[in-house]
Amino acid sequence: MTALVTSAIPRLARGVRLRHDEARGQWVLLAPERVLNPDPVAVEILKKVDGVRSIDIIIDELASAFTVDRERVATDVDAFLAGLKEKGIVTLAAVTVGDAAS
Amino acid sequence: MNVVAQPLAQPLARPAPPAPYGMLAELTHRCPLQCPYCSNPVDLDRRTVELDTQTWLRVFSEAAKLGVLQVHLSGGEPTARRDLESMIRHCVEVGLYTNLITAGVGVTPERLAAISDAGVDHVQLSFQGASVEVTDKVSNFRGAHERKLAVAREVRRLGLPLTINSVVHRANIHQIPDFIQLALELGAGRIEIAHSQYYGWALRNRGALMPTRDQVFWALDVVEEARARLKGQLTIDAVVPDYYAKYPKPCMNGWGRQSLNVTPSGKVLPCHAAETIPGLDFWNVREHGLSDIWLNAPSFNAFRGTDWMPDLCKSCERKEKDWGGCRCQAMAIAGDAAATDPACHKSPLHAHLLALAEADAAGGEVAYDYRRYVVPDRAN
Ligand code: SF4
Ligand code: SF4
């Protein structure tokens, strides 16, 4: 059920911010009139959503950092990002021709 | 009858309240518009008593430290403060999410670009009507509607997320479908449909603003239908009118539980209408740190939790759902801020409240008492 093109580069939409909430000791995703509490797995993915890394790179890095099967990570990341994209929290940019060629 | 701000028997026995999530920063009461339901107090702060930039920056730093995550930069019209951009920059620096709440009149594209560059996260723009006639009439400003449209387009062109805020009442409640359509056309991700809340200016104008029961129930249906239809496309948040309801709204999600409000002159309030309750001791950021105020100001502790409640609420299973409703409404209708909100069907004053609403709603066309500075300014 892979929905996203994994060469695409995700970034948080304007108006969405991930930050550590010191006062409560947790990570929060701040959006218009909303405060979301991502679970620990979601936080690890979100930390890599920086508008630079592609989905492929995010999957590679998570798979090696947590020594888990790449396929499983890929499924999780895809489902998670697809959900956020639908909610307008994440946007995806296709890589430009120049980038793809390099 | 002295009913408010009773000294606590054992102030130290109380567990520390959790940190607030949001802070409403009313940067100024100055505004080019004159909405008859304006949530600012009837006695508006003058420019001469406004906090200076440095004090606001300190307050934002203290808010971030206290645990506030989102700051709503509001007014009046917040862009009337020329130092708005530096405040936004500072908020970004200390990690606060900034939401600009503007009426969009007098905001040039250059100004918006500067606000965007400063790092504002989200813009909420008010529309007093969904058409030129209604917006201009309600705000008492000719040309307001067109200016708002231009600002909305510019906000979207800059790539900023946009919320449309519409306060509804008798003169525009029929426009709810048009408000929703307008939000879609302007590319807003969210719309707030807030029924007017009757304190301060709105209380003065209740006879002109109150919708009929039929209008209110029609509005609820329209919103529900649109919500289902536009899921994933437009978020619709509605502030329900409670005069015709069975239960009161969980005002502020509980007094002193999640948010605080700083006025232009630095008073810190548990809610924006709290000053309508006589006898509450509000502390000022000029004299106290924000954390001290949140934890210790008598005004915050007056109605925190459930200890202050009348038996009717204390013994009710909904007491931690709606927190006994709205203290300001209890004050306005029951004359006692510690009473059960008369919007609750269990309140002995519920029938009285309903009768008031119905009488007002039948009032036909009533002239507005527009928001303005009522006391002549002796300073200039
Ligand atoms: S409600 Fe109207 S008058 Fe009051 S601050 Fe907002 S735009 Fe100005
Ligand atoms: S009695 Fe009090 S707590 Fe119970 S529903 Fe009414 S207002 Fe809420």
Coordinates of N, CA, C and O in Angstrom, one line a residue, chain A residues 32-34 86-88, chain B residues 162-164 180 183-184 188-193 223 226-228 230-238:
Chain A
P32 N -2.0 25.2 13.8 CA -3.0 26.3 14.1 C -4.1 25.8 15.1 O -4.8 24.9 14.8
E33 N -4.1 26.4 16.2 CA -5.1 26.1 17.3 C -5.1 24.7 17.7 O -6.0 24.2 18.3
R34 N -3.9 24.0 17.5 CA -3.8 22.6 18.0 C -2.5 22.3 18.5 O -1.5 22.8 18.1
E86 N -2.3 14.1 4.3 CA -3.8 14.3 4.2 C -4.3 15.4 5.1 O -5.2 16.1 4.8
K87 N -3.7 15.4 6.3 CA -4.1 16.4 7.3 C -3.5 17.8 7.0 O -3.8 18.8 7.8
G88 N -2.7 17.9 6.0 CA -2.1 19.2 5.7 C -0.9 19.6 6.6 O -0.5 20.7 6.6
Chain B
L162 N -4.2 30.2 7.0 CA -5.2 31.2 7.3 C -6.5 30.6 8.0 O -7.0 29.5 7.5
T163 N -6.9 31.2 9.0 CA -8.2 30.9 9.6 C -9.1 32.1 9.4 O -8.7 33.2 9.7
I164 N -10.3 31.9 9.0 CA -11.3 32.9 9.0 C -12.1 32.8 10.3 O -12.6 31.8 10.7
I180 N -18.7 30.0 5.0 CA -18.0 28.8 4.7 C -17.5 28.9 3.3 O -16.3 28.5 3.0
A183 N -14.5 31.2 3.0 CA -13.3 30.6 3.6 C -12.7 29.6 2.5 O -11.5 29.6 2.3
L184 N -13.5 28.9 1.8 CA -13.0 28.0 0.8 C -12.4 28.7 -0.3 O -11.3 28.4 -0.8
A188 N -8.6 29.3 3.0 CA -8.4 29.1 4.4 C -8.4 27.6 4.7 O -9.2 26.9 4.1
G189 N -7.6 27.2 5.7 CA -7.7 25.8 6.1 C -8.7 25.6 7.2 O -9.0 24.5 7.6
R190 N -9.1 26.7 7.8 CA -9.9 26.6 9.0 C -10.9 27.8 9.1 O -10.5 28.9 8.7
I191 N -12.1 27.6 9.6 CA -13.0 28.7 9.9 C -13.5 28.5 11.3 O -13.8 27.4 11.7
E192 N -13.6 29.6 12.0 CA -14.3 29.6 13.3 C -15.6 30.3 13.2 O -15.6 31.5 12.7
I193 N -16.6 29.6 13.6 CA -17.9 30.2 13.6 C -18.3 30.4 15.0 O -18.7 29.4 15.7
V223 N -23.8 23.9 10.1 CA -22.4 23.6 10.4 C -22.1 22.1 10.4 O -21.1 21.7 9.9
A226 N -21.9 20.9 6.8 CA -20.7 21.4 6.1 C -19.5 20.7 6.6 O -18.6 20.4 5.9
R227 N -19.5 20.4 7.9 CA -18.3 19.7 8.5 C -18.1 18.4 7.9 O -17.0 18.0 7.5
A228 N -19.2 17.6 7.7 CA -19.1 16.3 7.1 C -18.7 16.4 5.7 O -17.8 15.7 5.2
L230 N -17.0 18.8 4.1 CA -15.7 19.4 3.8 C -14.6 18.8 4.6 O -13.5 19.4 4.7
K231 N -14.8 17.6 5.2 CA -13.8 17.0 6.0 C -12.5 16.8 5.2 O -12.5 16.4 4.0
G232 N -11.4 17.2 5.8 CA -10.1 17.1 5.1 C -9.8 18.3 4.2 O -8.7 18.4 3.7
Q233 N -10.8 19.1 4.0 CA -10.6 20.3 3.2 C -10.6 21.6 4.0 O -9.8 22.5 3.8
L234 N -11.6 21.6 4.9 CA -11.8 22.8 5.7 C -12.2 22.4 7.1 O -13.1 21.6 7.3
T235 N -11.4 22.8 8.1 CA -11.7 22.5 9.5 C -12.7 23.6 10.0 O -12.5 24.8 9.8
I236 N -13.9 23.2 10.5 CA -14.9 24.1 11.0 C -15.0 24.0 12.5 O -15.4 22.9 13.0
D237 N -14.5 25.0 13.2 CA -14.7 25.0 14.7 C -15.8 26.0 15.0 O -15.9 27.1 14.5
A238 N -16.7 25.5 15.8 CA -17.9 26.4 16.2 C -17.9 26.6 17.7 O -17.7 25.7 18.5

